[in-house]
Coordinates of C-alpha atoms in Angstrom, one line a residue:
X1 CA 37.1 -29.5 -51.0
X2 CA 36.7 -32.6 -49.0
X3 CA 39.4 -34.5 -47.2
X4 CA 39.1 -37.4 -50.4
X5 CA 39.0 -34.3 -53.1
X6 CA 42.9 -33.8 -53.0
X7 CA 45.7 -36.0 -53.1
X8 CA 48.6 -35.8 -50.7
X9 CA 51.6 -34.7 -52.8
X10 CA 55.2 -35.6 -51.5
X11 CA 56.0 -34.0 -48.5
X12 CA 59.3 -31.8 -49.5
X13 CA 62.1 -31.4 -47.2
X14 CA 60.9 -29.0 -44.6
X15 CA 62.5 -28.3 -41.3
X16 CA 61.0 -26.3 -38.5
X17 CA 61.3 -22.5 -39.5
X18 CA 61.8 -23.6 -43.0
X19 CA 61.4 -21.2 -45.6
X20 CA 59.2 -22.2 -48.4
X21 CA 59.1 -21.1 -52.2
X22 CA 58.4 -17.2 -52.6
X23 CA 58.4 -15.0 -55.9
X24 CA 61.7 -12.8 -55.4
X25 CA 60.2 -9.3 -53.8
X26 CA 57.1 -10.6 -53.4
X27 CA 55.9 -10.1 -49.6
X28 CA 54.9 -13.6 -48.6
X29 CA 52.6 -11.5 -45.7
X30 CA 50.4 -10.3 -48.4
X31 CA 48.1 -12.7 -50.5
X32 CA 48.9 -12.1 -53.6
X33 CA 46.0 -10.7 -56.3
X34 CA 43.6 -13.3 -57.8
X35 CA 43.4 -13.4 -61.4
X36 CA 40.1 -12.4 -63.2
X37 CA 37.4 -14.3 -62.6
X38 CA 33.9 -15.2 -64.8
X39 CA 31.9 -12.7 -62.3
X40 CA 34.5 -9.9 -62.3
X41 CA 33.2 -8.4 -65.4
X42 CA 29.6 -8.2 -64.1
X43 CA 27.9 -5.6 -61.4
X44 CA 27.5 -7.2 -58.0
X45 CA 23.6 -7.3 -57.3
X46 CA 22.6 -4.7 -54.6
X47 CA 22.9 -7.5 -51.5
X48 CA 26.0 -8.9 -52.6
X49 CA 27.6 -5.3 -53.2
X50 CA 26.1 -4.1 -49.5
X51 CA 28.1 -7.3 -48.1
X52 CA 31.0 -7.0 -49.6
X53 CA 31.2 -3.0 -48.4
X54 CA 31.2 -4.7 -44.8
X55 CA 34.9 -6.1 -45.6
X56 CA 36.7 -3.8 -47.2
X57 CA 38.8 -3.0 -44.4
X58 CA 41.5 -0.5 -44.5
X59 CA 44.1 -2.1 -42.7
X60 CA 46.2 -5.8 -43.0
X61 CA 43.3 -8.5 -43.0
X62 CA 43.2 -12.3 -43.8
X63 CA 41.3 -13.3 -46.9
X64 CA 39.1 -16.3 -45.8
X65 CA 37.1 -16.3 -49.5
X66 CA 34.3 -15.0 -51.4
X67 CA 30.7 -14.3 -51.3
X68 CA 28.2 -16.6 -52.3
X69 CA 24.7 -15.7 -53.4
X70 CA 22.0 -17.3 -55.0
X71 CA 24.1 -20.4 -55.9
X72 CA 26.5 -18.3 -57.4
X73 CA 30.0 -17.1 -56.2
X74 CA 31.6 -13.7 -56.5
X75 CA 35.0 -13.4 -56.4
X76 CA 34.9 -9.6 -56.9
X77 CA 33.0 -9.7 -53.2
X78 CA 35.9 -11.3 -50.8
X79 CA 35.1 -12.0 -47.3
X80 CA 38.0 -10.9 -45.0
X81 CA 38.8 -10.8 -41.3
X82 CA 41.0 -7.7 -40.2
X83 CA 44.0 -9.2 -38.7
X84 CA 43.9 -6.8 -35.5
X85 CA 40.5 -8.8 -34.7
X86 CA 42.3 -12.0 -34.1
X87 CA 42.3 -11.5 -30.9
X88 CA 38.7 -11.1 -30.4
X89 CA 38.2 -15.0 -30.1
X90 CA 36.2 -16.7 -32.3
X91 CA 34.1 -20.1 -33.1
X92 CA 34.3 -22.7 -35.9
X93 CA 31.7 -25.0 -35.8
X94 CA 29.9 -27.2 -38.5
X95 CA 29.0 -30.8 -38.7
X96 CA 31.5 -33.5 -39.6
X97 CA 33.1 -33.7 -43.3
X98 CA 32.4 -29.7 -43.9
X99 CA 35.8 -28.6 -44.1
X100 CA 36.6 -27.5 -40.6
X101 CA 39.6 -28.8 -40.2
X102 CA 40.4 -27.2 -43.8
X103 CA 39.0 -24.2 -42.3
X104 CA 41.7 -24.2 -39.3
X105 CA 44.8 -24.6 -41.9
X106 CA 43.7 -21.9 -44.0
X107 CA 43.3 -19.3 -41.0
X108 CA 46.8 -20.6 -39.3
X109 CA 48.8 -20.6 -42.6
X110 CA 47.9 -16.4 -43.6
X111 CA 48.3 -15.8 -39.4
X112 CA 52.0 -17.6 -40.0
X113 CA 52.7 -15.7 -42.9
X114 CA 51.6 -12.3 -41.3
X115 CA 54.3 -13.5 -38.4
X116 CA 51.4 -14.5 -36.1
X117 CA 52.6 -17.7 -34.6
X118 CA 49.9 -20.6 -34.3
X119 CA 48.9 -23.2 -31.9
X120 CA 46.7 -26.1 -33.7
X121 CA 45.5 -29.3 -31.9
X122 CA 45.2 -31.8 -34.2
X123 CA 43.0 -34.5 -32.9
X124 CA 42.9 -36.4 -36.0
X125 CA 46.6 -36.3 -37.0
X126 CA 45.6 -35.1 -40.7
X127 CA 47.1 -30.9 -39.9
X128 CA 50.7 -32.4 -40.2
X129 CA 50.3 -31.9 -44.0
X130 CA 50.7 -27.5 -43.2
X131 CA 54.6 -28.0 -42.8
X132 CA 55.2 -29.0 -46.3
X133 CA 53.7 -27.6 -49.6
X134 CA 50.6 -28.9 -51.3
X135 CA 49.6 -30.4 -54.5
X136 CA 48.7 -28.5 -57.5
X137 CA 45.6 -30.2 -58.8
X138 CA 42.6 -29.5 -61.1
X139 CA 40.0 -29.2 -58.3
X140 CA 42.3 -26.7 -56.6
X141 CA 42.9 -25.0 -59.7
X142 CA 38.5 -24.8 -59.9
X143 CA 38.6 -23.5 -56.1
X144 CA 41.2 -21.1 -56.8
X145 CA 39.3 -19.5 -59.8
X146 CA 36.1 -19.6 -58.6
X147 CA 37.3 -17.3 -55.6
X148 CA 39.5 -15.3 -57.1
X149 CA 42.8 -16.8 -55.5
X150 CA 46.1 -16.9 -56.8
X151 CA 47.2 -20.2 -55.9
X152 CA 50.9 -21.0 -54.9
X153 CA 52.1 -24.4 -53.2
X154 CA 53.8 -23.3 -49.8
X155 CA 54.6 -25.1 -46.2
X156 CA 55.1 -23.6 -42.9
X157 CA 57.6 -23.6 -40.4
X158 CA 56.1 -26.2 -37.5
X159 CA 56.8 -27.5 -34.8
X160 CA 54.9 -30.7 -33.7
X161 CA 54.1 -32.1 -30.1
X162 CA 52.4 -35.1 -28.2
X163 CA 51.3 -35.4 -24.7
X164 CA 54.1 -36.8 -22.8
X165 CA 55.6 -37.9 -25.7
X166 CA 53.1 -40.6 -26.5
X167 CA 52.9 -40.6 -30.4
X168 CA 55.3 -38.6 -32.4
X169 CA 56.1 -35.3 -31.6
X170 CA 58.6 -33.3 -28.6
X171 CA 57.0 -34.7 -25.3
X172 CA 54.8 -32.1 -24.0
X173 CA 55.0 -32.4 -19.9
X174 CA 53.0 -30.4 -17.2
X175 CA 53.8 -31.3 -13.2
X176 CA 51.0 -31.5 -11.0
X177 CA 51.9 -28.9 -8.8
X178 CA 51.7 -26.3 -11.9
X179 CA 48.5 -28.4 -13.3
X180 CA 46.5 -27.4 -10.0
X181 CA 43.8 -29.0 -8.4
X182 CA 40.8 -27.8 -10.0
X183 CA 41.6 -28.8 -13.7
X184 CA 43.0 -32.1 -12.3
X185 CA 39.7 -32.6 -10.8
X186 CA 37.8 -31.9 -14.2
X187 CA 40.3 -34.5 -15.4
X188 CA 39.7 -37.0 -12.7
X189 CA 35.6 -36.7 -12.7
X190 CA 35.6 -36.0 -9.0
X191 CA 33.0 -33.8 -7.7
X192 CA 32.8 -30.9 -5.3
X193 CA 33.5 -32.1 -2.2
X194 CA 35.9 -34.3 -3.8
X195 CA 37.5 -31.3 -5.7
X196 CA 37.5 -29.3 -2.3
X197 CA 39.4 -31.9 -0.7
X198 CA 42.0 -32.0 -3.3
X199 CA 42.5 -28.4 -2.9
X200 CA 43.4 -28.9 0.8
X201 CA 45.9 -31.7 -0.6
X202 CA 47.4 -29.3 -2.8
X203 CA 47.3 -26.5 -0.1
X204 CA 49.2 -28.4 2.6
X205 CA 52.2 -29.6 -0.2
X206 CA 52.5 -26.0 -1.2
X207 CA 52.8 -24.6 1.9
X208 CA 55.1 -27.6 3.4
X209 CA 57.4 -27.4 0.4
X210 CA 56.5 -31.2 -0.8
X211 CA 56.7 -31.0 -4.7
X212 CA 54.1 -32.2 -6.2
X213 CA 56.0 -33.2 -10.0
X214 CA 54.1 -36.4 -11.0
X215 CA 51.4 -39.1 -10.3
X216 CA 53.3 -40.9 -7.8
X217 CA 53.7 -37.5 -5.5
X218 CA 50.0 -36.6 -5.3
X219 CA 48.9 -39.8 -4.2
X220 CA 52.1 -40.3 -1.3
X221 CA 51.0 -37.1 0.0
X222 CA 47.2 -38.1 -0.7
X223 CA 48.3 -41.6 1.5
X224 CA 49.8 -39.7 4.1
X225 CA 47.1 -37.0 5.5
X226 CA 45.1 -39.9 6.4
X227 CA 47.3 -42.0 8.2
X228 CA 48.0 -42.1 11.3
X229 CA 50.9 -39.9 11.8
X230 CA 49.8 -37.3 9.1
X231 CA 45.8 -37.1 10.4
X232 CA 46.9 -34.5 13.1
X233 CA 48.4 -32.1 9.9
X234 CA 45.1 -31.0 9.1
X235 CA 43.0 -31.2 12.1
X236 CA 43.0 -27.1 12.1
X237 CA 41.5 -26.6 8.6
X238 CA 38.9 -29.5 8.4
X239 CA 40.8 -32.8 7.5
X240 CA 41.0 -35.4 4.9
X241 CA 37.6 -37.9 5.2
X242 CA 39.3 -41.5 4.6
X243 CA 36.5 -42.1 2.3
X244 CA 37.4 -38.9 0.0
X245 CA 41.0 -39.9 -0.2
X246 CA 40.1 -43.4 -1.1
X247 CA 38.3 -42.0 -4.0
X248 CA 41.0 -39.5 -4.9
X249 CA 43.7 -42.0 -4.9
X250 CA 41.6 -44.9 -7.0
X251 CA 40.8 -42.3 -9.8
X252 CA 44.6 -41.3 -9.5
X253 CA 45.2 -44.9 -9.8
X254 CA 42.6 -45.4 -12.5
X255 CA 44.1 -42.6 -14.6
X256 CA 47.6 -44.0 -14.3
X257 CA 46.6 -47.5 -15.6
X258 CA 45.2 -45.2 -18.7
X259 CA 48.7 -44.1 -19.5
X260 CA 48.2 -40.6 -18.2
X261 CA 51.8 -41.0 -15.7
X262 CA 53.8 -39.9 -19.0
X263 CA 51.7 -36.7 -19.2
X264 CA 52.7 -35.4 -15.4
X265 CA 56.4 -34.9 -14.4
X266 CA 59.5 -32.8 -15.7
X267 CA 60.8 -31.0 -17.5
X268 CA 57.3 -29.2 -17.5
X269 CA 57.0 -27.4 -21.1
X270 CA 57.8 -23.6 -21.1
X271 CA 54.6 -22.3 -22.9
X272 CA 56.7 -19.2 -24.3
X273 CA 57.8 -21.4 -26.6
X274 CA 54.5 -21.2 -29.0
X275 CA 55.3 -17.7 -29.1
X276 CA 58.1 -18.1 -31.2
X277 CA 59.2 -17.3 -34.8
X278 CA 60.6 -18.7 -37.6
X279 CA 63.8 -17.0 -39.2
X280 CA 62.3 -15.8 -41.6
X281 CA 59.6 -13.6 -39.7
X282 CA 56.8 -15.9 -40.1
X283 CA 54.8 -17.3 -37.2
X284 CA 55.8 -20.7 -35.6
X285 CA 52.8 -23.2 -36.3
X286 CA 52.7 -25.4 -33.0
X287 CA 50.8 -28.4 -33.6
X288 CA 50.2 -30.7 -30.9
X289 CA 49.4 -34.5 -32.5
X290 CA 46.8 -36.0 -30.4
X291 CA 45.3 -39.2 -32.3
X292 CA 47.6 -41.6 -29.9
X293 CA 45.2 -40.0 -26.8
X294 CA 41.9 -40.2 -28.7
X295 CA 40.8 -42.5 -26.3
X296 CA 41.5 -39.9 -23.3
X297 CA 39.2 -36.9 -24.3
X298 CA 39.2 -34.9 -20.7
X299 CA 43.5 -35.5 -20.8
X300 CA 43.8 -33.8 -23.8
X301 CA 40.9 -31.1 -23.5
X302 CA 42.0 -30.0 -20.1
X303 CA 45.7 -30.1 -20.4
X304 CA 44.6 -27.9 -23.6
X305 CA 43.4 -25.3 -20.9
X306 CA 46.2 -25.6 -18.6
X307 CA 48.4 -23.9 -21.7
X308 CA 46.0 -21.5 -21.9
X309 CA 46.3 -20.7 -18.3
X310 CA 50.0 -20.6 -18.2
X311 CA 49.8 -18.5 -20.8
X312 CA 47.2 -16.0 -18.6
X313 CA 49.5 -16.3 -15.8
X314 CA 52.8 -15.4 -17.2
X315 CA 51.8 -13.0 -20.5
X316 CA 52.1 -9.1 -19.7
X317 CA 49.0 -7.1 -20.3
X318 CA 49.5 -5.4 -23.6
X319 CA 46.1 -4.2 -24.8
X320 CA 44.7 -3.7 -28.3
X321 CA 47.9 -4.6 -31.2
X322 CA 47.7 -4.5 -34.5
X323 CA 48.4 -8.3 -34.7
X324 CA 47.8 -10.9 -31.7
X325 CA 51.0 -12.6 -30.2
X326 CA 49.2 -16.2 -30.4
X327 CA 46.2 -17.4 -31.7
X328 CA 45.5 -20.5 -30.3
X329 CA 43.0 -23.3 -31.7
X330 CA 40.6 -25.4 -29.7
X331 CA 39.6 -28.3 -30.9
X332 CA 37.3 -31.0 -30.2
X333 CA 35.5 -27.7 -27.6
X334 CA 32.8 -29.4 -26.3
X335 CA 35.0 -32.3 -24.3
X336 CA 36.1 -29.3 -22.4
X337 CA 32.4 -28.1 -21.5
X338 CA 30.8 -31.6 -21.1
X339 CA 30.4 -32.2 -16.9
X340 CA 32.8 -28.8 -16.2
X341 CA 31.6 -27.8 -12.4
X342 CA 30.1 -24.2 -12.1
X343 CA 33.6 -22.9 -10.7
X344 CA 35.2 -24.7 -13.6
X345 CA 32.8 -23.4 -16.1
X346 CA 33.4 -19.5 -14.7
X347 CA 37.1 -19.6 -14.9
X348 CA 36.9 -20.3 -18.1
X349 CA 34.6 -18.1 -19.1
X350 CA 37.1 -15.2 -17.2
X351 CA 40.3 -16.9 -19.0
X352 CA 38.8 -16.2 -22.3
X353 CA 37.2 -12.8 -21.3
X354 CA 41.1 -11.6 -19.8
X355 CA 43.2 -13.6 -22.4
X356 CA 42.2 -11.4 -25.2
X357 CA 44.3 -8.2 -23.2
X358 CA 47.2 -10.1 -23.3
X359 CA 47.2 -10.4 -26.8
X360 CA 45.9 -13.9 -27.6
X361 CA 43.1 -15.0 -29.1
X362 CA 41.0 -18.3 -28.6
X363 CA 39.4 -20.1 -31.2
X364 CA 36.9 -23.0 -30.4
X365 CA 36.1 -25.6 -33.0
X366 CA 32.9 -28.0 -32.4
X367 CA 30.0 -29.2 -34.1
X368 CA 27.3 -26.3 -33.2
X369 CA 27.2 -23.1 -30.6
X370 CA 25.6 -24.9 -28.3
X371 CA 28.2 -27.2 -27.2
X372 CA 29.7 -24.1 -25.6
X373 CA 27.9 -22.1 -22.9
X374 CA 26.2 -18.7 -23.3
X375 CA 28.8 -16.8 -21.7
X376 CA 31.7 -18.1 -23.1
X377 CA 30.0 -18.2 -26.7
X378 CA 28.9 -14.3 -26.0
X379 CA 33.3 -13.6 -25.8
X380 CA 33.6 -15.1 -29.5
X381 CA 33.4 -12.3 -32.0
X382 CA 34.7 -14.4 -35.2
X383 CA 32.2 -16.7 -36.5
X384 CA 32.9 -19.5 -39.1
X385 CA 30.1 -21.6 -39.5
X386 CA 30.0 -24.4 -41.4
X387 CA 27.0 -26.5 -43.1
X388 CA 24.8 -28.2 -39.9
X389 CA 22.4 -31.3 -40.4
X390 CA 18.8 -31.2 -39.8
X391 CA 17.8 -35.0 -39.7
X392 CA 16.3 -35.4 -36.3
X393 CA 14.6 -33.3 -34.1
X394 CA 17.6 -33.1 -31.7
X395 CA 19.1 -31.4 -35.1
X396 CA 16.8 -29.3 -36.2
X397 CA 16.7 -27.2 -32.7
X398 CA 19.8 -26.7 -32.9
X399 CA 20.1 -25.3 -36.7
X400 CA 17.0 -22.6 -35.1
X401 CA 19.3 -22.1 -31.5
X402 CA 22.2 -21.8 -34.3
X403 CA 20.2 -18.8 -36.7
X404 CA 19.1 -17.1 -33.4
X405 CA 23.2 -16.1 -32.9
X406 CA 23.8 -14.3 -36.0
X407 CA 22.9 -11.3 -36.6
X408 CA 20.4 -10.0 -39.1
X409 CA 20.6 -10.9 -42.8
X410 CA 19.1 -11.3 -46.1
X411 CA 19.7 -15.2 -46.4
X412 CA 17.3 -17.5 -45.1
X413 CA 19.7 -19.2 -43.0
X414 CA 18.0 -22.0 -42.0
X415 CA 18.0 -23.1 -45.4
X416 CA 21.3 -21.7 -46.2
X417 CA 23.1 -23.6 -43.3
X418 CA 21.9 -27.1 -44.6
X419 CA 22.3 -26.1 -48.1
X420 CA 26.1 -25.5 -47.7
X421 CA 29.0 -27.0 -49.5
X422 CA 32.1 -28.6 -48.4
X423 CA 34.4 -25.9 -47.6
X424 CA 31.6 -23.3 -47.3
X425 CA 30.7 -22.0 -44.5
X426 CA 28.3 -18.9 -43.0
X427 CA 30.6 -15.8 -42.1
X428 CA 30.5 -12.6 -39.4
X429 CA 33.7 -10.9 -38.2
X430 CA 34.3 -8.1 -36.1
X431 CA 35.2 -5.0 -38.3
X432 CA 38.2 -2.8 -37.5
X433 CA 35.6 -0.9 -35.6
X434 CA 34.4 -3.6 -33.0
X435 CA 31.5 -3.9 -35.1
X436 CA 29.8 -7.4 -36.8
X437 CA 30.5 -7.5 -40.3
X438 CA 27.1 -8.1 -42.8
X439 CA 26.3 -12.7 -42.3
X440 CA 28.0 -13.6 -45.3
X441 CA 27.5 -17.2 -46.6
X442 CA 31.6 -18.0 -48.2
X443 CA 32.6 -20.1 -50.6
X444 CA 36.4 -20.4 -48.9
X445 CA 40.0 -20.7 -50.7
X446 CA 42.2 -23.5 -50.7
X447 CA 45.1 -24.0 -48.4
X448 CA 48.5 -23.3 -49.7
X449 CA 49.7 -26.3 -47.8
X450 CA 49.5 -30.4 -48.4
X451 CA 46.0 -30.9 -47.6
X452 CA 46.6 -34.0 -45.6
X453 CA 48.9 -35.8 -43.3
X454 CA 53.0 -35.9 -44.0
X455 CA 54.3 -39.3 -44.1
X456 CA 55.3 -40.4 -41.0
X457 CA 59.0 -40.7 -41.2
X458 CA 58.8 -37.3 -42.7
X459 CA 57.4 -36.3 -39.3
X460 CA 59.4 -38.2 -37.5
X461 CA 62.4 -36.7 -38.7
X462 CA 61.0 -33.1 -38.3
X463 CA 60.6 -33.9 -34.3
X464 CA 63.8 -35.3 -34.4
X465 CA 65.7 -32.1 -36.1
X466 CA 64.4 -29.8 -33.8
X467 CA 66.1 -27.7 -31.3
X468 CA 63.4 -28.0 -28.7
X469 CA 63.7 -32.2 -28.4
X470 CA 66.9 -32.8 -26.6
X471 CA 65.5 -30.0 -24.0
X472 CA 62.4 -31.8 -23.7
X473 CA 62.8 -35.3 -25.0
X474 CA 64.3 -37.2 -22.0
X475 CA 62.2 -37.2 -18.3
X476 CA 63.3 -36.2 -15.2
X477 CA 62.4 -37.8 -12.2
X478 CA 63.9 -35.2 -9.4
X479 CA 63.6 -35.8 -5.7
X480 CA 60.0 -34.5 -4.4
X481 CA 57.1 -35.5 -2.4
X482 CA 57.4 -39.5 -3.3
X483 CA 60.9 -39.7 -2.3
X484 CA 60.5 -37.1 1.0
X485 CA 57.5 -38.9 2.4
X486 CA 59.5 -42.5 1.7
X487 CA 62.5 -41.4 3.3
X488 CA 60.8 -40.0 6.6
X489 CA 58.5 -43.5 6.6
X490 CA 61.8 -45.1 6.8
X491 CA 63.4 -43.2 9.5
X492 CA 60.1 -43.7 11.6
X493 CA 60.1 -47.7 10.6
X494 CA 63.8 -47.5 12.1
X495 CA 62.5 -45.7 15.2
X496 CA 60.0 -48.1 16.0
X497 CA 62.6 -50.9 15.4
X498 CA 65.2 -49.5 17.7
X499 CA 62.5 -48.9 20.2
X500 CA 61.6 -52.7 20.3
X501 CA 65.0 -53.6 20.7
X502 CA 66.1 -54.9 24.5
X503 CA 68.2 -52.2 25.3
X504 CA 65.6 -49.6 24.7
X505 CA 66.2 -46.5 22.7
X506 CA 68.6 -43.7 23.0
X507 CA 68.1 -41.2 25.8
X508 CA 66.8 -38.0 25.3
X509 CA 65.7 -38.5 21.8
X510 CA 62.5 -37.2 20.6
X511 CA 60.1 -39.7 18.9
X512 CA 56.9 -37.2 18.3
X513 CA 58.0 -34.8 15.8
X514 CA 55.5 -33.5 13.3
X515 CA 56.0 -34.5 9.7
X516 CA 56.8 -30.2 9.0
X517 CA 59.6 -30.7 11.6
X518 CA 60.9 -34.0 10.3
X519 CA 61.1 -32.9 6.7
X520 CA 62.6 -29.5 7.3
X521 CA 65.0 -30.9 9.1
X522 CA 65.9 -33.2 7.1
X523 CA 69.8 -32.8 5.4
X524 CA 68.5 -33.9 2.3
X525 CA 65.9 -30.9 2.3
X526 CA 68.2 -28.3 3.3
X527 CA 70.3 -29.2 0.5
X528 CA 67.3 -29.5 -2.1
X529 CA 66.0 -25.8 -0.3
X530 CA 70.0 -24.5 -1.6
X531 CA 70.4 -25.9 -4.8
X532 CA 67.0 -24.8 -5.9
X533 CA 66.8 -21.2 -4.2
X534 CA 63.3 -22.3 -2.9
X535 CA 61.1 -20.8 -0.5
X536 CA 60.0 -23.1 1.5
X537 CA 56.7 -22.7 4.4
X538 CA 55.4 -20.1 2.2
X539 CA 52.4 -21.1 0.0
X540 CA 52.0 -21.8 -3.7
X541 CA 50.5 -18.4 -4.9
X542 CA 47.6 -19.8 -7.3
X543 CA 45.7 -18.1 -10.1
X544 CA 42.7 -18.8 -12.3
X545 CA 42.2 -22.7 -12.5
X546 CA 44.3 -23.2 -9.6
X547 CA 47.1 -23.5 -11.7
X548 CA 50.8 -22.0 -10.0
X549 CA 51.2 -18.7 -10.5
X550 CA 54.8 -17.7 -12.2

């Protein structure tokens, strides 16, 4: 089932919260029965029969495929994962070309049936293909009989996004106030005094009521703490070092010059809106297109985690549910890892440990385990694991780390693991009762959906007909810190003008105000402070991350 195995039928007319083609009273929630198969006739040998036990779950679960064993497949032994579970986290990993990415459309196209919306980052821009039906075809035909899968061509209702709009897809925007200054840091590489100090940044605009909405804000406020009239600002918690600011505002700089501005301003995405559904009852499938920011891995990693985040902050707690509200993919898991600072590493870890009580569930998707850290890897009871290499010695302790997480089988699984197909993958679950279901080496099914990429004016139109661009589309540059800090640099240019003038200046007027008193006072702030409702001199209350908290 490899990406060159099918060919991309034409992408059929399919507009977000589409419905596709659906036997009349079937219930398009419920995979329908496979047809007999050349195993289904024959007892299940003892091993195969005790694995199989392990997923026949009683309640509404996802079938991911079937058993193998022996070289063989047995489509009378499915492997399942109870849909309750979802939200339980999980890990897809495997080496690159075994079907991951297969792997993910599969899971997100039964989750959007079961009215489970989706959030997918596609990193290589080949998931657009799950919004519009796929192409019958003689090796799907073999996958579909080999696993016991009735196989019907369907797409699913999408909705696609790109980073500040660069690429195709509704601009996805975050300001930097909401963005916070420790996942900015991961972003700009700074270290921990460098990440302290842009803490205290962020803590004096909060609390002086200087929004920070884009690039442009952070580094006038960045400037002004270490000039001359803004140095006294912070002499009561510990000051901004010119040296520190200097860094701060070249990696600011160095980031803009990569593009990043378009990520950072308004209007900032709502993240309520991946919790959405279509018309029909199925699950929204978000997927955010990310091949234009290849080229920016820690962007598109941590602004992944900022979504998660907002979603932390701003879900209610809801507990154990029979389906999760969101299960959200993470792609591409180890950019989010590689150089993350202890404090960065533990929110995380906390994130994914709280997230699952709010009824969404994380899924990572790398090359091996060990590209994610011990604790975090220890939250992820769903386990899809794909065929690793063993052709250097770098490889083949990690294939040993990799055997050393599952639990206890009858496969060799060091030999299994290399000896895997594409599209096959090694299997554990949590069942219905918290418990790991038997390691289960699966051949899987074959997506419903075009197996590749939709034409790009296909895609391009899809954007375009949604609801959601002409909320999102255009940017907003609103006053903020920029144009605050400009206009008060002014009136003190025209101060010192009038005060070299002849005459002198104007009696009684005070030249020493602080940059709290100048800006308060301001007309143009009292208006903003009325139009806005905002409460201004009270602090930015912040959550995990840093991130604002709603």
């Amino acid at each position: 089932m490899t990406d060159s195995d099918e060919t991309p039928g034409a992408a059929r007319d399919v507009t977000p919260g589409g419905t596709p083609d659906v036997t009349p009273g079937a219930d398009p929630a419920v995979p329908p029965a496979g047809p007999p198969s050349a195993t289904s006739s024959v007892s299940l040998p003892p091993p195969v029969a005790e694995i199989a036990t392990g997923y026949a779950f009683s309640g509404p679960a996802m079938e991911l495929g079937s058993v193998l064993w022996d070289g063989r497949c047995y489509a009378d032994a499915p492997v399942r994962i109870p849909l309750a579970m979802l939200n339980r986290h999980g890990l897809v990993a495997g080496a690159t070309g075994t079907g991951k990415t297969k792997t993910l459309q599969l899971i997100a196209e039964q989750l959007s049936a079961n009215g489970v919306p989706v959030f997918l980052a596609d990193v290589k821009g080949d998931v657009s293909g799950i919004s519009a039906p796929g192409q019958d075809n003689p090796k799907v035909r073999e996958r579909a009989g080999q696993v016991g899968q009735s196989w019907e061509a369907a797409g699913f209702p999408c909705e696609f996004y790109a980073l500040g709009g660069i690429g195709t897809g509704i601009p996805l925007r975050a300001t930097v106030t909401s963005f916070g200054p420790v996942l900015l840091s991961k972003v700009l590489q700074l270290n921990q005094t460098q990440e302290q100090s842009l803490g205290l940044i962020f803590h004096y605009a909060d609390s002086k009521g200087l929004e920070l909405y884009d690039l442009k804000d952070l580094k006038a406020v960045t400037g002004f703490l270490v000039s001359d009239v803004g140095k006294p600002e912070l002499k009561g918690i510990g000051g901004l070092s010119s040296t520190t600011a200097g860094v701060i505002l070249r990696s600011i700089t160095a980031f803009e010059q990569q593009g990043a501005s378009d990520f950072f301003g308004e209007p900032e995405f709502d993240v309520t809106e991946l919790l959405r559904l279509a018309p029909d009852g199925r699950g929204l499938v978000s997927v955010l297109e990310l091949p234009a920011v290849q080229d920016k891995p820690q962007l598109f990693s941590t602004f992944l985690m900022w979504l998660l985040a907002e979603l932390f902050n701003g879900l209610p707690e809801v507990g154990d549910v029979d389906r999760p509200k969101l299960v959200f993919f993470f792609d591409e898991a180890h950019l989010l890892f590689s150089g993350a600072s202890k404090a960065f590493l533990e929110s995380i870890t906390q994130t994914v440990r709280l997230i699952r009580s709010k009824g969404v569930g994380v899924f990572f998707v790398t090359q091996t385990p060990k590209d994610v850290p011990a604790d975090v890897l220890g939250q992820l009871g769903n386990r899809v694991q794909h065929a690793l290499r063993a052709f250097t010695p770098d490889d083949a302790k990690a294939l040993k780390a990799t055997v050393r997480t599952f639990p206890k089988s009858p496969y060799d699984l060091e030999s299994t693991l290399t000896g895997l197909g594409t599209g096959e993958a090694v299997i554990t679950v949590l069942s219905e009762s918290g418990a790991p279901t038997p390691v289960a080496a699966t051949r899987l099914r074959a997506p419903q959906s075009l197996m590749g990429p939709v034409p790009g004016e296909d895609l391009d139109r899809l954007v375009k007909s949604s609801l959601l661009y002409g909320r999102y589309a255009e940017a907003v540059d609103r006053e903020s810190a920029f144009e605050k800090l400009s206009v008060e640099e002014k009136g003190r240019e025209e101060v010192a003008v009038q005060a070299a003038l002849p005459e002198g200046k104007p009696a009684g007027k005070k030249e020493d105000k602080s940059l709290a008193e100048q800006v308060v006072g301001s007309g143009i702030f009292r208006s903003l402070a009325r139009s806005v409702g905002t409460q201004l001199g009270r602090e930015i209350t912040r959550s995990l991350f840093g991130t604002r908290r709603r």
